Short mmCIF file of C-alpha atoms in Angstrom, two decimals:
data_model
loop_
_atom_site.label_atom_id
_atom_site.label_comp_id
_atom_site.label_asym_id
_atom_site.label_seq_id
_atom_site.Cartn_x
_atom_site.Cartn_y
_atom_site.Cartn_z
CA MET A 1 2.56 -37.07 -58.20
CA ALA A 2 2.80 -34.01 -55.92
CA GLU A 3 1.21 -35.28 -51.76
CA GLU A 4 -2.26 -35.87 -51.43
CA PRO A 5 -3.06 -31.96 -48.59
CA THR A 6 -2.97 -33.55 -44.82
CA PHE A 7 -7.32 -32.81 -43.63
CA GLU A 8 -5.16 -29.81 -41.23
CA ASP A 9 -4.19 -28.59 -44.16
CA LEU A 10 -7.42 -28.84 -45.99
CA PHE A 11 -8.55 -26.09 -43.74
CA ARG A 12 -5.82 -24.20 -44.01
CA GLN A 13 -6.59 -24.09 -47.70
CA ALA A 14 -9.80 -23.24 -47.39
CA LYS A 15 -11.27 -20.05 -48.81
CA HIS A 16 -14.44 -19.20 -47.40
CA SER A 17 -16.34 -21.77 -45.78
CA ALA A 18 -15.90 -25.09 -44.32
CA VAL A 19 -18.90 -27.34 -42.70
CA HIS A 20 -19.12 -30.56 -41.25
CA LEU A 21 -22.17 -32.91 -40.96
CA GLU A 22 -21.64 -35.39 -37.92
CA MET A 23 -24.96 -38.03 -38.07
CA ARG A 24 -23.34 -41.12 -35.30
CA ASP A 25 -24.29 -40.96 -31.67
CA GLY A 26 -20.82 -41.33 -30.03
CA TYR A 27 -17.49 -41.26 -32.13
CA MET A 28 -13.58 -42.48 -30.49
CA ARG A 29 -15.81 -43.49 -27.62
CA SER A 30 -11.33 -44.51 -26.53
CA ASP A 31 -11.26 -41.32 -25.77
CA LEU A 32 -8.69 -40.40 -22.58
CA GLU A 33 -10.70 -37.54 -22.24
CA PHE A 34 -14.14 -38.80 -22.80
CA VAL A 35 -12.90 -41.59 -20.40
CA SER A 36 -12.36 -39.14 -18.05
CA TRP A 37 -15.62 -37.03 -17.99
CA SER A 38 -17.22 -40.38 -17.67
CA ARG A 39 -16.73 -40.96 -14.61
CA ASP A 40 -16.50 -37.62 -13.31
CA PRO A 41 -17.91 -34.71 -15.19
CA HIS A 42 -16.02 -32.29 -13.77
CA SER A 43 -12.69 -33.65 -14.55
CA VAL A 44 -12.83 -32.07 -18.45
CA PRO A 45 -13.26 -28.35 -18.09
CA ALA A 46 -16.15 -27.58 -20.69
CA LEU A 47 -13.80 -24.11 -22.53
CA ARG A 48 -10.53 -24.42 -22.55
CA ASP A 49 -7.43 -22.45 -23.94
CA PRO A 50 -6.38 -23.15 -27.29
CA ALA A 51 -3.57 -23.48 -27.00
CA SER A 52 -3.84 -26.91 -24.70
CA ARG A 53 -6.14 -27.93 -27.95
CA PRO A 54 -4.46 -28.04 -31.67
CA TRP A 55 -8.13 -27.74 -33.31
CA LEU A 56 -9.19 -24.76 -31.60
CA SER A 57 -6.73 -23.27 -31.96
CA LEU A 58 -6.80 -24.14 -35.81
CA MET A 59 -10.14 -23.56 -35.27
CA ARG A 60 -10.03 -19.63 -34.24
CA GLU A 61 -6.68 -18.93 -37.42
CA ILE A 62 -9.09 -19.97 -40.34
CA THR A 63 -12.34 -18.46 -38.88
CA GLY A 64 -10.38 -15.11 -37.06
CA ARG A 65 -9.20 -15.31 -41.74
CA GLY A 66 -12.95 -15.18 -42.14
CA VAL A 67 -13.39 -18.72 -42.78
CA VAL A 68 -16.85 -19.86 -42.56
CA VAL A 69 -17.19 -22.44 -39.79
CA ARG A 70 -19.68 -24.58 -39.37
CA ARG A 71 -21.23 -28.28 -37.41
CA ALA A 72 -24.56 -29.13 -37.23
CA ARG A 73 -25.49 -32.56 -35.51
CA ILE A 74 -28.06 -34.79 -35.86
CA PHE A 75 -28.61 -37.15 -33.24
CA SER A 76 -30.52 -38.75 -31.20
CA GLU A 77 -32.82 -38.67 -27.81
CA PRO A 78 -32.06 -38.68 -25.13
CA MET A 79 -28.78 -37.46 -25.89
CA SER A 80 -25.99 -40.59 -25.22
CA ASP A 81 -22.95 -40.35 -22.97
CA TYR A 82 -20.92 -39.64 -26.10
CA LEU A 83 -23.12 -36.53 -27.25
CA ARG A 84 -23.67 -35.17 -23.31
CA PHE A 85 -19.92 -35.06 -23.99
CA GLU A 86 -19.44 -33.37 -27.01
CA HIS A 87 -22.50 -30.97 -25.70
CA HIS A 88 -20.41 -29.87 -22.45
CA LEU A 89 -17.09 -29.02 -24.89
CA THR A 90 -18.71 -26.75 -27.03
CA PRO A 91 -18.09 -23.71 -25.80
CA SER A 92 -14.22 -24.50 -26.24
CA ASN A 93 -16.08 -24.90 -30.40
CA ALA A 94 -17.18 -21.41 -30.26
CA ALA A 95 -15.40 -19.49 -28.53
CA ALA A 96 -12.55 -20.67 -31.44
CA GLY A 97 -15.61 -19.91 -34.09
CA GLU A 98 -17.12 -23.15 -34.93
CA GLN A 99 -20.73 -22.28 -35.24
CA VAL A 100 -22.21 -25.31 -33.88
CA ARG A 101 -26.29 -26.11 -34.20
CA TRP A 102 -27.91 -29.83 -32.50
CA LEU A 103 -31.23 -31.38 -34.87
CA PRO A 104 -32.77 -34.10 -33.22
CA ARG A 105 -33.10 -37.07 -35.21
CA ARG A 106 -36.94 -36.72 -35.27
CA ARG A 107 -36.81 -33.28 -36.99
CA ALA A 108 -35.00 -35.06 -39.58
CA SER A 109 -37.02 -37.49 -40.54
CA ASP A 110 -38.25 -36.29 -44.12
CA LEU A 111 -34.37 -34.98 -44.99
CA ALA A 112 -32.49 -36.71 -47.39
CA LEU A 113 -28.90 -37.19 -45.71
CA PRO A 114 -26.08 -38.58 -47.83
CA GLY A 115 -24.73 -42.24 -45.44
CA ASN A 116 -21.89 -40.79 -43.94
CA ASP A 117 -20.20 -38.08 -42.22
CA PHE A 118 -18.64 -35.55 -43.71
CA TRP A 119 -16.81 -32.18 -44.45
CA LEU A 120 -17.37 -30.43 -47.14
CA PHE A 121 -14.34 -27.15 -48.01
CA ASP A 122 -15.84 -24.10 -50.29
CA ASP A 123 -18.24 -26.49 -51.45
CA THR A 124 -16.39 -28.24 -54.21
CA LEU A 125 -13.93 -30.67 -51.62
CA THR A 126 -16.13 -33.06 -49.70
CA VAL A 127 -14.34 -35.67 -47.34
CA PHE A 128 -16.82 -38.23 -45.52
CA LEU A 129 -15.40 -40.12 -43.02
CA HIS A 130 -15.45 -43.88 -42.33
CA PHE A 131 -16.59 -45.57 -38.27
CA THR A 132 -16.38 -48.52 -36.96
CA GLY A 133 -19.56 -49.97 -35.47
CA GLU A 134 -17.93 -49.13 -32.44
CA GLY A 135 -17.11 -44.81 -33.24
CA GLU A 136 -13.99 -45.70 -34.41
CA LEU A 137 -12.46 -43.84 -36.82
CA SER A 138 -12.06 -47.11 -39.53
CA PRO A 139 -8.60 -49.52 -40.01
CA ASP A 140 -9.65 -49.64 -43.32
CA GLY A 141 -9.25 -45.99 -44.57
CA ASP A 142 -11.49 -43.00 -41.98
CA GLU A 143 -11.52 -40.57 -45.09
CA GLU A 144 -13.09 -40.88 -48.73
CA ARG A 145 -11.99 -37.51 -50.97
CA THR A 146 -14.17 -36.48 -54.19
CA THR A 147 -14.84 -33.25 -55.73
CA ASP A 148 -17.03 -34.51 -58.18
CA PRO A 149 -20.20 -32.11 -57.98
CA ALA A 150 -23.58 -34.36 -57.86
CA VAL A 151 -22.39 -35.58 -54.38
CA THR A 152 -20.43 -31.87 -52.97
CA ARG A 153 -24.12 -30.26 -53.42
CA LEU A 154 -25.32 -33.04 -53.03
CA CYS A 155 -23.68 -32.35 -48.88
CA SER A 156 -24.52 -29.24 -49.84
CA ALA A 157 -28.20 -29.53 -49.87
CA ALA A 158 -28.18 -31.86 -47.01
CA PHE A 159 -25.83 -29.72 -44.59
CA GLU A 160 -28.25 -27.07 -45.22
CA SER A 161 -31.13 -28.30 -44.47
CA VAL A 162 -30.50 -30.30 -41.72
CA TRP A 163 -28.61 -25.61 -40.54
CA GLU A 164 -32.00 -24.70 -41.28
CA ARG A 165 -34.00 -26.86 -38.78
CA ALA A 166 -31.21 -27.21 -35.69
CA VAL A 167 -31.19 -25.83 -32.73
CA PRO A 168 -27.78 -23.36 -32.20
CA HIS A 169 -26.25 -24.83 -29.00
CA GLU A 170 -26.70 -21.58 -26.60
CA GLU A 171 -30.54 -22.66 -26.75
CA TYR A 172 -30.06 -26.30 -26.73
CA GLN A 173 -30.16 -28.47 -23.83
CA PRO A 174 -30.20 -32.07 -24.07
CA VAL A 175 -33.18 -33.80 -22.29
#
């Protein structure tokens, strides 16, 4: 039996696109960078060299070969401290090739959305991400993969509806 590709492998296997919908107001609050930033926002630089963070190197690699990576975030206003931290770091993601948009939750009320955050690769594979109530990855399994066409259509339509309404990172300032 073939081994399932790692999450990183899924990006390297992507041919055209990888889109990510985030719908929580906080993630991984135990992250040491977040803890440091919470104490002193100047302790974590907004723009970093991709060589310093594997995620940024991966994004530069795959966008460099033409894969479009888009991330949309639905969030409550005023923005949580964790999302302020993410907003602070987003210039590094953009510099590595990711396109990022922000959609205040009040503007998403009439959108049909899946129950969990997800990544959608090439409109064929959906990876749902599971978190605890505290925003940590679920110890019961942090992801669920499916190629079910009905699920990928739902996720694609949800992402596109959010993307259409969302504000590009460069234009959104937290309130």
